[in-house]
mmCIF file of C-alpha atoms and ligand atoms in Angstrom:
data_model
loop_
_atom_site.group_PDB
_atom_site.id
_atom_site.type_symbol
_atom_site.label_atom_id
_atom_site.label_comp_id
_atom_site.label_asym_id
_atom_site.label_seq_id
_atom_site.Cartn_x
_atom_site.Cartn_y
_atom_site.Cartn_z
ATOM 1 C CA MET W 54 16.201 34.696 0.205
ATOM 2 C CA ARG W 55 13.219 32.395 0.388
ATOM 3 C CA PRO W 56 14.238 28.745 0.517
ATOM 4 C CA ARG W 57 13.544 26.724 -2.636
ATOM 5 C CA PHE W 58 12.793 23.059 -2.170
ATOM 6 C CA LEU W 59 12.687 20.282 -4.732
ATOM 7 C CA ILE W 60 10.481 17.253 -4.112
ATOM 8 C CA ILE W 61 11.052 14.216 -6.314
ATOM 9 C CA GLY W 62 7.813 12.262 -6.669
ATOM 10 C CA ALA W 63 4.237 13.554 -6.531
ATOM 11 C CA GLY W 64 2.616 10.681 -4.610
ATOM 12 C CA PHE W 65 1.214 10.957 -1.094
ATOM 13 C CA SER W 66 4.647 11.452 0.543
ATOM 14 C CA GLY W 67 5.592 14.298 -1.778
ATOM 15 C CA SER W 68 2.140 15.884 -1.722
ATOM 16 C CA VAL W 69 1.824 15.882 2.084
ATOM 17 C CA LEU W 70 5.357 17.211 2.443
ATOM 18 C CA ALA W 71 4.726 20.018 -0.065
ATOM 19 C CA ASN W 72 1.498 20.922 1.682
ATOM 20 C CA ARG W 73 3.009 21.007 5.156
ATOM 21 C CA LEU W 74 6.212 22.830 4.151
ATOM 22 C CA VAL W 75 4.440 25.568 2.224
ATOM 23 C CA ASN W 76 2.175 26.161 5.219
ATOM 24 C CA LEU W 77 4.926 26.074 7.829
ATOM 25 C CA LEU W 78 7.674 28.013 6.033
ATOM 26 C CA ASP W 79 7.795 30.901 3.623
ATOM 27 C CA CYS W 80 9.225 28.861 0.742
ATOM 28 C CA ARG W 81 8.854 27.880 -2.901
ATOM 29 C CA ILE W 82 8.485 24.259 -3.907
ATOM 30 C CA ASP W 83 9.058 22.442 -7.178
ATOM 31 C CA MET W 84 7.772 18.884 -7.511
ATOM 32 C CA TRP W 85 8.911 16.613 -10.306
ATOM 33 C CA ASP W 86 7.400 13.330 -11.288
ATOM 34 C CA GLU W 87 8.610 11.096 -14.088
ATOM 35 C CA ARG W 88 5.106 9.797 -14.853
ATOM 36 C CA ASN W 89 2.550 11.658 -16.931
ATOM 37 C CA HIS W 90 0.299 12.076 -13.892
ATOM 38 C CA ALA W 91 0.657 13.033 -10.236
ATOM 39 C CA GLY W 92 -0.586 10.853 -7.391
ATOM 40 C CA GLY W 93 1.937 8.001 -7.547
ATOM 41 C CA ASN W 94 0.416 4.565 -7.078
ATOM 42 C CA CYS W 95 -2.644 6.114 -5.414
ATOM 43 C CA HIS W 96 -3.613 7.819 -8.671
ATOM 44 C CA THR W 97 -7.298 7.588 -9.563
ATOM 45 C CA SER W 98 -9.179 8.635 -12.682
ATOM 46 C CA ARG W 99 -12.609 8.042 -14.163
ATOM 47 C CA ASP W 100 -12.758 5.377 -16.836
ATOM 48 C CA GLU W 101 -13.749 7.093 -20.096
ATOM 49 C CA LYS W 102 -16.153 4.383 -21.209
ATOM 50 C CA THR W 103 -18.101 3.785 -17.997
ATOM 51 C CA GLY W 104 -17.421 6.886 -15.877
ATOM 52 C CA ILE W 105 -16.397 4.627 -12.976
ATOM 53 C CA MET W 106 -13.655 5.920 -10.682
ATOM 54 C CA VAL W 107 -10.697 3.590 -11.189
ATOM 55 C CA HIS W 108 -7.785 3.113 -8.777
ATOM 56 C CA THR W 109 -5.201 2.887 -11.553
ATOM 57 C CA TYR W 110 -2.650 0.898 -9.553
ATOM 58 C CA GLY W 111 -5.089 -1.370 -7.714
ATOM 59 C CA PRO W 112 -7.525 -1.024 -4.795
ATOM 60 C CA HIS W 113 -6.806 1.625 -2.182
ATOM 61 C CA ILE W 114 -9.056 1.873 0.843
ATOM 62 C CA PHE W 115 -8.311 4.597 3.303
ATOM 63 C CA ASN W 116 -8.174 3.518 6.932
ATOM 64 C CA THR W 117 -6.537 4.837 10.057
ATOM 65 C CA ASP W 118 -6.927 4.944 13.830
ATOM 66 C CA LYS W 119 -5.476 8.430 14.059
ATOM 67 C CA LYS W 120 -7.979 11.253 14.151
ATOM 68 C CA GLU W 121 -5.425 13.852 13.080
ATOM 69 C CA ILE W 122 -4.645 11.896 9.897
ATOM 70 C CA TRP W 123 -8.348 11.350 9.159
ATOM 71 C CA ASP W 124 -9.147 15.036 9.744
ATOM 72 C CA TYR W 125 -6.168 16.055 7.630
ATOM 73 C CA VAL W 126 -7.147 14.031 4.535
ATOM 74 C CA ASN W 127 -10.802 15.031 4.947
ATOM 75 C CA SER W 128 -9.790 18.688 4.832
ATOM 76 C CA PHE W 129 -8.964 18.217 1.124
ATOM 77 C CA GLY W 130 -12.189 16.583 -0.009
ATOM 78 C CA GLU W 131 -15.163 14.515 1.078
ATOM 79 C CA PHE W 132 -14.691 10.894 2.121
ATOM 80 C CA ARG W 133 -17.770 8.651 2.295
ATOM 81 C CA PRO W 134 -18.065 5.642 4.595
ATOM 82 C CA TYR W 135 -16.859 2.481 2.916
ATOM 83 C CA VAL W 136 -16.229 -0.836 4.669
ATOM 84 C CA HIS W 137 -14.006 -3.222 2.732
ATOM 85 C CA ARG W 138 -15.504 -6.731 2.718
ATOM 86 C CA VAL W 139 -13.431 -9.225 0.790
ATOM 87 C CA LYS W 140 -14.428 -12.705 -0.347
ATOM 88 C CA ALA W 141 -12.013 -15.493 -1.184
ATOM 89 C CA LEU W 142 -12.438 -18.369 -3.595
ATOM 90 C CA SER W 143 -10.717 -21.527 -2.412
ATOM 91 C CA LYS W 144 -11.211 -24.946 -4.036
ATOM 92 C CA GLY W 145 -14.488 -23.900 -5.673
ATOM 93 C CA LYS W 146 -16.084 -22.350 -2.585
ATOM 94 C CA ILE W 147 -16.481 -18.761 -1.482
ATOM 95 C CA TYR W 148 -15.598 -17.609 2.030
ATOM 96 C CA PRO W 149 -15.332 -14.263 3.794
ATOM 97 C CA LEU W 150 -11.903 -12.828 4.577
ATOM 98 C CA PRO W 151 -10.276 -12.001 6.939
ATOM 99 C CA VAL W 152 -10.719 -15.374 8.606
ATOM 100 C CA ASN W 153 -13.657 -14.918 10.991
ATOM 101 C CA LEU W 154 -16.258 -17.078 12.674
ATOM 102 C CA PHE W 155 -18.248 -17.420 9.448
ATOM 103 C CA THR W 156 -15.124 -18.544 7.539
ATOM 104 C CA ILE W 157 -14.267 -21.094 10.233
ATOM 105 C CA ASN W 158 -17.813 -22.466 10.459
ATOM 106 C CA GLN W 159 -18.230 -22.698 6.685
ATOM 107 C CA PHE W 160 -14.816 -24.189 6.115
ATOM 108 C CA PHE W 161 -15.122 -26.886 8.774
ATOM 109 C CA GLY W 162 -18.908 -27.374 8.330
ATOM 110 C CA GLN W 163 -19.599 -26.375 11.946
ATOM 111 C CA SER W 164 -21.783 -23.963 13.868
ATOM 112 C CA PHE W 165 -19.320 -23.007 16.582
ATOM 113 C CA THR W 166 -19.799 -20.209 19.075
ATOM 114 C CA PRO W 167 -16.828 -17.823 19.399
ATOM 115 C CA ALA W 168 -15.427 -19.754 22.379
ATOM 116 C CA GLU W 169 -15.866 -23.114 20.650
ATOM 117 C CA ALA W 170 -14.169 -21.874 17.477
ATOM 118 C CA LYS W 171 -11.263 -20.565 19.520
ATOM 119 C CA SER W 172 -10.763 -23.863 21.337
ATOM 120 C CA PHE W 173 -11.150 -25.746 18.067
ATOM 121 C CA LEU W 174 -8.501 -23.690 16.281
ATOM 122 C CA GLU W 175 -6.167 -24.144 19.233
ATOM 123 C CA THR W 176 -6.267 -27.874 18.493
ATOM 124 C CA LYS W 177 -5.259 -27.090 14.888
ATOM 125 C CA ALA W 178 -2.476 -24.641 15.741
ATOM 126 C CA ASP W 179 1.118 -25.780 15.717
ATOM 127 C CA ASN W 180 2.081 -25.233 19.349
ATOM 128 C CA SER W 181 5.679 -26.247 18.783
ATOM 129 C CA ILE W 182 6.158 -22.786 17.255
ATOM 130 C CA THR W 183 6.423 -20.406 20.189
ATOM 131 C CA ASP W 184 7.996 -17.392 18.505
ATOM 132 C CA PRO W 185 6.978 -17.312 14.787
ATOM 133 C CA GLN W 186 9.922 -16.230 12.656
ATOM 134 C CA ASN W 187 8.327 -16.090 9.231
ATOM 135 C CA PHE W 188 4.996 -15.871 7.389
ATOM 136 C CA GLU W 189 4.395 -19.617 7.402
ATOM 137 C CA GLU W 190 5.215 -20.089 11.072
ATOM 138 C CA GLN W 191 2.950 -17.182 11.957
ATOM 139 C CA ALA W 192 0.090 -18.835 10.049
ATOM 140 C CA LEU W 193 0.656 -22.341 11.414
ATOM 141 C CA HIS W 194 0.890 -20.993 14.932
ATOM 142 C CA PHE W 195 -2.393 -19.030 14.758
ATOM 143 C CA ILE W 196 -4.732 -20.776 12.314
ATOM 144 C CA GLY W 197 -3.205 -24.194 11.643
ATOM 145 C CA ASN W 198 -2.338 -25.970 8.441
ATOM 146 C CA GLU W 199 -5.795 -26.366 6.834
ATOM 147 C CA LEU W 200 -6.827 -22.712 6.855
ATOM 148 C CA TYR W 201 -3.269 -21.707 5.963
ATOM 149 C CA LYS W 202 -3.219 -23.942 2.906
ATOM 150 C CA ALA W 203 -6.732 -22.929 1.830
ATOM 151 C CA PHE W 204 -6.348 -19.163 2.037
ATOM 152 C CA PHE W 205 -2.712 -18.141 2.385
ATOM 153 C CA TYR W 206 -0.170 -20.560 0.947
ATOM 154 C CA GLY W 207 -1.170 -20.404 -2.743
ATOM 155 C CA TYR W 208 -2.088 -16.730 -2.741
ATOM 156 C CA THR W 209 1.154 -15.771 -1.017
ATOM 157 C CA LYS W 210 3.311 -17.824 -3.397
ATOM 158 C CA LYS W 211 1.628 -16.102 -6.341
ATOM 159 C CA GLN W 212 1.808 -12.670 -4.751
ATOM 160 C CA TRP W 213 5.424 -12.810 -3.586
ATOM 161 C CA GLY W 214 6.986 -15.387 -5.939
ATOM 162 C CA CYS W 215 8.725 -17.263 -3.142
ATOM 163 C CA GLU W 216 8.003 -19.709 -0.337
ATOM 164 C CA PRO W 217 6.126 -18.120 2.590
ATOM 165 C CA THR W 218 8.916 -19.387 4.878
ATOM 166 C CA GLU W 219 11.163 -16.742 3.268
ATOM 167 C CA LEU W 220 8.786 -13.888 4.066
ATOM 168 C CA PRO W 221 8.538 -11.908 7.303
ATOM 169 C CA ALA W 222 5.702 -12.719 9.728
ATOM 170 C CA SER W 223 4.740 -9.023 9.597
ATOM 171 C CA ILE W 224 3.062 -9.511 6.186
ATOM 172 C CA LEU W 225 0.514 -11.915 7.665
ATOM 173 C CA LYS W 226 0.039 -9.727 10.739
ATOM 174 C CA ARG W 227 -1.644 -7.214 8.419
ATOM 175 C CA ILE W 228 -4.705 -9.462 8.379
ATOM 176 C CA PRO W 229 -6.593 -10.232 11.607
ATOM 177 C CA VAL W 230 -8.210 -13.534 12.667
ATOM 178 C CA ARG W 231 -11.574 -12.995 14.367
ATOM 179 C CA PHE W 232 -13.778 -15.204 16.474
ATOM 180 C CA ASN W 233 -16.897 -13.199 15.686
ATOM 181 C CA TYR W 234 -18.802 -12.376 12.486
ATOM 182 C CA ASP W 235 -17.010 -9.091 11.824
ATOM 183 C CA ASP W 236 -15.824 -9.323 8.206
ATOM 184 C CA ASN W 237 -14.473 -5.774 7.901
ATOM 185 C CA TYR W 238 -11.076 -6.227 6.232
ATOM 186 C CA HIS W 239 -9.608 -3.336 8.192
ATOM 187 C CA ALA W 240 -9.749 -3.125 11.969
ATOM 188 C CA ASN W 241 -9.551 0.662 12.054
ATOM 189 C CA ILE W 242 -11.654 3.403 13.569
ATOM 190 C CA TYR W 243 -11.831 5.546 10.435
ATOM 191 C CA THR W 244 -12.346 4.035 7.002
ATOM 192 C CA GLY W 245 -13.617 5.553 3.784
ATOM 193 C CA ILE W 246 -13.192 6.357 0.103
ATOM 194 C CA PRO W 247 -12.794 9.867 -1.331
ATOM 195 C CA VAL W 248 -15.827 10.861 -3.413
ATOM 196 C CA ASP W 249 -13.674 12.456 -6.132
ATOM 197 C CA GLY W 250 -10.806 9.967 -5.888
ATOM 198 C CA TYR W 251 -7.365 10.118 -4.295
ATOM 199 C CA SER W 252 -5.889 12.265 -7.056
ATOM 200 C CA ALA W 253 -8.317 15.050 -6.137
ATOM 201 C CA ILE W 254 -7.167 14.819 -2.488
ATOM 202 C CA MET W 255 -3.522 15.155 -3.529
ATOM 203 C CA GLU W 256 -4.394 18.018 -5.899
ATOM 204 C CA GLY W 257 -5.969 19.764 -2.909
ATOM 205 C CA MET W 258 -2.756 19.290 -0.942
ATOM 206 C CA THR W 259 -0.565 20.799 -3.643
ATOM 207 C CA GLU W 260 -2.847 23.586 -4.894
ATOM 208 C CA HIS W 261 -0.837 26.624 -3.871
ATOM 209 C CA PRO W 262 0.763 29.504 -5.789
ATOM 210 C CA ASP W 263 4.191 28.557 -4.371
ATOM 211 C CA ILE W 264 4.013 24.889 -5.454
ATOM 212 C CA THR W 265 4.777 23.936 -9.053
ATOM 213 C CA ILE W 266 4.400 20.372 -10.286
ATOM 214 C CA THR W 267 6.241 19.278 -13.423
ATOM 215 C CA LEU W 268 5.269 15.921 -14.912
ATOM 216 C CA ASN W 269 7.248 13.678 -17.306
ATOM 217 C CA LYS W 270 10.427 14.893 -15.610
ATOM 218 C CA LYS W 271 12.973 12.303 -14.663
ATOM 219 C CA PHE W 272 15.467 12.906 -11.883
ATOM 220 C CA THR W 273 18.807 11.210 -11.384
ATOM 221 C CA ALA W 274 21.567 11.942 -8.898
ATOM 222 C CA GLN W 275 23.365 13.671 -11.822
ATOM 223 C CA THR W 276 20.570 16.192 -12.422
ATOM 224 C CA ASP W 277 21.658 19.773 -11.725
ATOM 225 C CA VAL W 278 19.831 20.850 -8.568
ATOM 226 C CA SER W 279 22.245 23.571 -7.518
ATOM 227 C CA GLY W 280 19.532 26.246 -7.102
ATOM 228 C CA TYR W 281 17.703 24.311 -4.397
ATOM 229 C CA THR W 282 18.050 24.682 -0.630
ATOM 230 C CA HIS W 283 17.125 21.034 -0.009
ATOM 231 C CA ILE W 284 15.977 17.984 -2.008
ATOM 232 C CA PHE W 285 13.344 15.504 -0.836
ATOM 233 C CA TYR W 286 13.533 12.225 -2.694
ATOM 234 C CA THR W 287 10.584 9.816 -2.625
ATOM 235 C CA GLY W 288 11.664 7.517 -5.485
ATOM 236 C CA PRO W 289 13.310 4.091 -5.121
ATOM 237 C CA LEU W 290 16.434 4.251 -2.930
ATOM 238 C CA ASP W 291 18.443 1.856 -5.116
ATOM 239 C CA ALA W 292 17.651 3.878 -8.264
ATOM 240 C CA TYR W 293 19.044 7.028 -6.629
ATOM 241 C CA PHE W 294 22.411 5.270 -6.350
ATOM 242 C CA GLN W 295 22.157 3.730 -9.851
ATOM 243 C CA PHE W 296 21.778 0.272 -8.322
ATOM 244 C CA GLU W 297 25.405 0.376 -7.168
ATOM 245 C CA TYR W 298 24.879 -2.431 -4.640
ATOM 246 C CA GLY W 299 22.252 -4.244 -6.731
ATOM 247 C CA ARG W 300 18.489 -4.043 -7.105
ATOM 248 C CA LEU W 301 16.254 -4.202 -4.042
ATOM 249 C CA GLY W 302 13.568 -6.853 -4.582
ATOM 250 C CA TYR W 303 10.074 -5.685 -5.427
ATOM 251 C CA ARG W 304 6.968 -7.356 -6.757
ATOM 252 C CA THR W 305 5.077 -5.547 -9.443
ATOM 253 C CA VAL W 306 1.458 -5.950 -10.496
ATOM 254 C CA THR W 307 -0.011 -6.098 -13.983
ATOM 255 C CA PHE W 308 -3.706 -5.633 -14.644
ATOM 256 C CA GLU W 309 -5.976 -7.287 -17.192
ATOM 257 C CA LYS W 310 -8.906 -4.986 -17.898
ATOM 258 C CA HIS W 311 -12.422 -6.267 -18.590
ATOM 259 C CA TYR W 312 -15.795 -4.640 -19.230
ATOM 260 C CA ALA W 313 -19.216 -6.165 -18.642
ATOM 261 C CA ASP W 314 -22.830 -5.146 -18.237
ATOM 262 C CA GLY W 315 -24.374 -5.019 -14.774
ATOM 263 C CA ASP W 316 -22.471 -6.540 -11.888
ATOM 264 C CA HIS W 317 -19.563 -8.912 -12.509
ATOM 265 C CA GLN W 318 -18.805 -10.301 -9.053
ATOM 266 C CA GLY W 319 -21.102 -8.530 -6.613
ATOM 267 C CA LEU W 320 -18.387 -6.856 -4.553
ATOM 268 C CA SER W 321 -15.184 -4.859 -4.898
ATOM 269 C CA GLN W 322 -12.602 -7.576 -4.238
ATOM 270 C CA MET W 323 -12.510 -11.326 -4.749
ATOM 271 C CA ASN W 324 -9.295 -13.158 -3.872
ATOM 272 C CA TYR W 325 -8.281 -16.306 -5.737
ATOM 273 C CA CYS W 326 -6.376 -18.379 -3.224
ATOM 274 C CA ASP W 327 -5.626 -21.478 -5.330
ATOM 275 C CA GLU W 328 -2.125 -21.662 -6.745
ATOM 276 C CA GLU W 329 -3.430 -22.951 -10.100
ATOM 277 C CA VAL W 330 -5.319 -19.710 -10.843
ATOM 278 C CA PRO W 331 -2.705 -17.389 -12.353
ATOM 279 C CA TYR W 332 -4.061 -14.143 -10.886
ATOM 280 C CA THR W 333 -4.295 -13.183 -7.215
ATOM 281 C CA ARG W 334 -7.483 -11.118 -7.105
ATOM 282 C CA VAL W 335 -10.154 -9.365 -9.118
ATOM 283 C CA ALA W 336 -11.132 -5.787 -8.265
ATOM 284 C CA GLU W 337 -14.442 -4.416 -9.536
ATOM 285 C CA HIS W 338 -14.122 -0.709 -9.004
ATOM 286 C CA LYS W 339 -17.716 0.510 -9.055
ATOM 287 C CA HIS W 340 -18.239 -1.232 -5.713
ATOM 288 C CA PHE W 341 -15.772 1.180 -4.102
ATOM 289 C CA THR W 342 -18.347 3.950 -4.643
ATOM 290 C CA PRO W 343 -21.670 2.303 -3.762
ATOM 291 C CA TRP W 344 -23.345 5.750 -3.756
ATOM 292 C CA GLU W 345 -22.833 5.976 -7.558
ATOM 293 C CA LYS W 346 -25.020 4.169 -10.108
ATOM 294 C CA HIS W 347 -23.445 2.581 -13.201
ATOM 295 C CA ASP W 348 -25.131 0.180 -15.651
ATOM 296 C CA GLN W 349 -21.812 -1.086 -16.944
ATOM 297 C CA THR W 350 -18.870 -2.354 -14.958
ATOM 298 C CA ILE W 351 -15.101 -2.476 -15.231
ATOM 299 C CA TYR W 352 -12.943 -5.014 -13.419
ATOM 300 C CA PHE W 353 -9.273 -5.933 -13.340
ATOM 301 C CA LYS W 354 -7.528 -9.249 -12.807
ATOM 302 C CA GLU W 355 -4.261 -8.708 -10.911
ATOM 303 C CA PHE W 356 -1.127 -10.655 -11.769
ATOM 304 C CA SER W 357 1.984 -10.396 -9.641
ATOM 305 C CA LYS W 358 5.539 -10.769 -10.927
ATOM 306 C CA GLU W 359 9.117 -9.837 -10.152
ATOM 307 C CA THR W 360 9.912 -6.193 -10.942
ATOM 308 C CA GLY W 361 12.133 -5.785 -14.004
ATOM 309 C CA PRO W 362 14.091 -2.627 -14.918
ATOM 310 C CA ASP W 363 11.117 -1.192 -16.849
ATOM 311 C CA ASP W 364 8.398 -2.108 -14.333
ATOM 312 C CA GLU W 365 6.852 -0.003 -11.580
ATOM 313 C CA PRO W 366 7.976 -1.254 -8.159
ATOM 314 C CA TYR W 367 4.950 -2.043 -5.930
ATOM 315 C CA TYR W 368 5.603 -4.347 -2.996
ATOM 316 C CA PRO W 369 9.039 -4.344 -1.289
ATOM 317 C CA LYS W 370 9.977 -7.990 -0.671
ATOM 318 C CA ARG W 371 12.454 -7.395 2.142
ATOM 319 C CA LEU W 372 14.016 -10.826 2.018
ATOM 320 C CA ASP W 373 17.231 -11.221 4.047
ATOM 321 C CA ALA W 374 19.448 -10.325 1.058
ATOM 322 C CA ASP W 375 17.344 -7.198 0.416
ATOM 323 C CA LYS W 376 17.652 -6.100 4.016
ATOM 324 C CA SER W 377 21.439 -6.285 4.012
ATOM 325 C CA MET W 378 21.577 -4.463 0.649
ATOM 326 C CA LEU W 379 19.266 -1.828 2.136
ATOM 327 C CA GLN W 380 21.748 -1.205 4.943
ATOM 328 C CA HIS W 381 24.480 -0.397 2.391
ATOM 329 C CA TYR W 382 22.224 2.082 0.635
ATOM 330 C CA ARG W 383 21.107 3.662 3.889
ATOM 331 C CA LYS W 384 24.696 4.068 5.059
ATOM 332 C CA LYS W 385 25.630 5.740 1.804
ATOM 333 C CA ALA W 386 22.565 8.010 1.935
ATOM 334 C CA ALA W 387 23.309 8.982 5.544
ATOM 335 C CA SER W 388 26.658 10.449 4.437
ATOM 336 C CA LEU W 389 24.946 12.889 2.047
ATOM 337 C CA SER W 390 23.791 16.370 2.917
ATOM 338 C CA GLY W 391 21.120 18.585 1.389
ATOM 339 C CA ILE W 392 18.829 15.625 0.675
ATOM 340 C CA SER W 393 16.245 13.612 2.593
ATOM 341 C CA PHE W 394 14.588 10.298 1.729
ATOM 342 C CA LEU W 395 11.004 9.493 2.593
ATOM 343 C CA GLY W 396 8.067 7.327 1.636
ATOM 344 C CA ARG W 397 7.469 3.726 0.601
ATOM 345 C CA LEU W 398 10.093 3.547 -2.159
ATOM 346 C CA ALA W 399 12.853 5.627 -0.594
ATOM 347 C CA THR W 400 12.667 3.791 2.735
ATOM 348 C CA TYR W 401 11.864 0.417 1.112
ATOM 349 C CA ARG W 402 8.903 -0.510 3.305
ATOM 350 C CA TYR W 403 5.428 -2.045 2.815
ATOM 351 C CA MET W 404 3.400 0.999 3.874
ATOM 352 C CA ASP W 405 -0.303 1.774 3.734
ATOM 353 C CA MET W 406 -1.555 5.239 2.810
ATOM 354 C CA HIS W 407 -2.117 6.272 6.413
ATOM 355 C CA HIS W 408 1.450 5.237 7.321
ATOM 356 C CA VAL W 409 2.843 7.270 4.436
ATOM 357 C CA ILE W 410 0.734 10.320 5.267
ATOM 358 C CA GLY W 411 1.386 10.168 9.029
ATOM 359 C CA GLU W 412 5.115 9.797 8.492
ATOM 360 C CA ALA W 413 5.282 12.637 5.961
ATOM 361 C CA MET W 414 3.366 14.892 8.394
ATOM 362 C CA ALA W 415 5.746 14.068 11.257
ATOM 363 C CA PHE W 416 8.803 14.358 9.008
ATOM 364 C CA SER W 417 7.736 17.831 7.844
ATOM 365 C CA GLU W 418 7.536 19.036 11.438
ATOM 366 C CA ASN W 419 10.986 17.589 12.215
ATOM 367 C CA PHE W 420 12.458 19.092 9.092
ATOM 368 C CA VAL W 421 11.057 22.556 9.785
ATOM 369 C CA GLU W 422 12.242 22.448 13.393
ATOM 370 C CA ALA W 423 15.786 21.532 12.311
ATOM 371 C CA PHE W 424 15.713 24.063 9.476
ATOM 372 C CA ARG W 425 14.649 26.905 11.762
ATOM 373 C CA ALA W 426 17.320 25.973 14.308
ATOM 374 C CA GLY W 427 19.975 25.895 11.572
ATOM 375 C CA GLN W 428 20.628 22.206 12.250
ATOM 376 C CA ALA W 429 21.139 19.373 9.767
ATOM 377 C CA PRO W 430 17.709 18.029 8.767
ATOM 378 C CA PRO W 431 16.953 14.308 9.123
ATOM 379 C CA VAL W 432 18.163 12.209 6.153
ATOM 380 C CA PHE W 433 15.485 9.516 6.525
ATOM 381 C CA SER W 434 11.876 9.738 7.603
ATOM 382 C CA ASN W 435 12.297 6.529 9.589
ATOM 383 C CA ILE W 436 14.930 4.975 11.825
ATOM 384 C CA GLU W 437 16.024 1.503 10.834
HETATM 385 N N1 UDP V 569 -2.897 -12.961 1.731
HETATM 386 C C1 UDP V 569 -3.196 -14.259 1.394
HETATM 387 N N2 UDP V 569 -4.463 -14.566 0.961
HETATM 388 C C2 UDP V 569 -5.410 -13.629 0.792
HETATM 389 C C3 UDP V 569 -5.111 -12.303 1.133
HETATM 390 C C4 UDP V 569 -3.840 -11.984 1.593
HETATM 391 O O1 UDP V 569 -2.348 -15.143 1.487
HETATM 392 O O2 UDP V 569 -6.517 -13.979 0.351
HETATM 393 C C5 UDP V 569 -1.532 -12.657 2.215
HETATM 394 C C6 UDP V 569 -0.605 -12.305 1.063
HETATM 395 O O3 UDP V 569 0.692 -12.759 1.367
HETATM 396 C C7 UDP V 569 -0.650 -10.780 1.049
HETATM 397 C C8 UDP V 569 -0.718 -10.488 2.540
HETATM 398 O O4 UDP V 569 -1.541 -11.529 3.071
HETATM 399 O O5 UDP V 569 0.462 -10.230 0.428
HETATM 400 C C9 UDP V 569 -1.269 -9.114 2.890
HETATM 401 O O6 UDP V 569 -2.558 -8.999 2.338
HETATM 402 P P1 UDP V 569 -3.243 -7.584 2.043
HETATM 403 O O7 UDP V 569 -4.637 -7.849 1.651
HETATM 404 O O8 UDP V 569 -2.988 -6.686 3.186
HETATM 405 O O9 UDP V 569 -2.409 -7.102 0.774
HETATM 406 P P2 UDP V 569 -2.512 -5.774 -0.139
HETATM 407 O O10 UDP V 569 -3.953 -5.339 -0.179
HETATM 408 O O11 UDP V 569 -1.571 -4.781 0.455
HETATM 409 O O12 UDP V 569 -2.053 -6.283 -1.477
#
């Protein structure tokens, strides 16, 4: 009998997995998603009023250093070159982010060369911190108090709802500091935006006679799945266990939609770093597709808050209490058979699209290898 697989969640993890499995094994795949659309938080659709391609759950820019991931996503639709250049408003002035030579010179009213800026920032850095243990220490160690307060402290408090000392240093490591005028937000070899949106890419991955997607279908651990050879769960790990050990901390984002004529802010993303401004950033989506022409514009103010039971989980907080709760859930999951957990929500990690896609590709290979050898497949897509 052909194996029948059930994938819970039709985001990038589920879509890549379905695509790889159906190509590697002679199998049938059902995918369920509780939302009324596929694509997870990478879902895109054209705004009815303006025709602009909107990233429904906030800006997503594709970037990776891995050629195989870039080639893979490009095999499902055209990506056009797009370089993400972000500006930040701090105390009434606009600066480029990530922090680069232009930011440093503008902020301190200087005209430093790269070497001068480097030496200057070394005088600002807190050298008593040798091994930064949290977000704040990481910032103080590398850029000093003034730049930290101007660009990171207020934004991070709004974004994460806690003191930056409680957050891991890894969050800040996402953003580089440069002593040249390179203001590309992402330091990756390949970067682009899909011409027809991310949903079209995921549709390409799952377009196959042996893959069936069912929307508006909720899954719980009680759902009868007896006909399936194996289940792949990409939803929140704590929800799978009915929050038995408590709720893992997540931040969620709400969006305030606005329309205007012409150009609202002149670029795709403006960050609002002051604590007094209630939103974190404004995304103006037509700038993600500079090859399109639109007379009108649509933009969204982003507000961050704690995730309640009815909210979509976005950013895993991973505070110390979350990490120990996570270990309980992982231990319990590891004792199960016939199910695997993968993706941002099921592994409770802050992952970019290329991480999710790369991991789902690798996981599919591992799964198929184990399946063919008659061995127990991996329970998690990552080791932790
Ligand atoms: N961050 C900040 N100020 C900014 C931009 C980012 O303090 O203007 C911090 C903030 O804590 C954020 C983290 O850096 O959560 C990572 O930023 P990134 O732009 O990668 O966040 P994402 O696009 O994933 O929301």
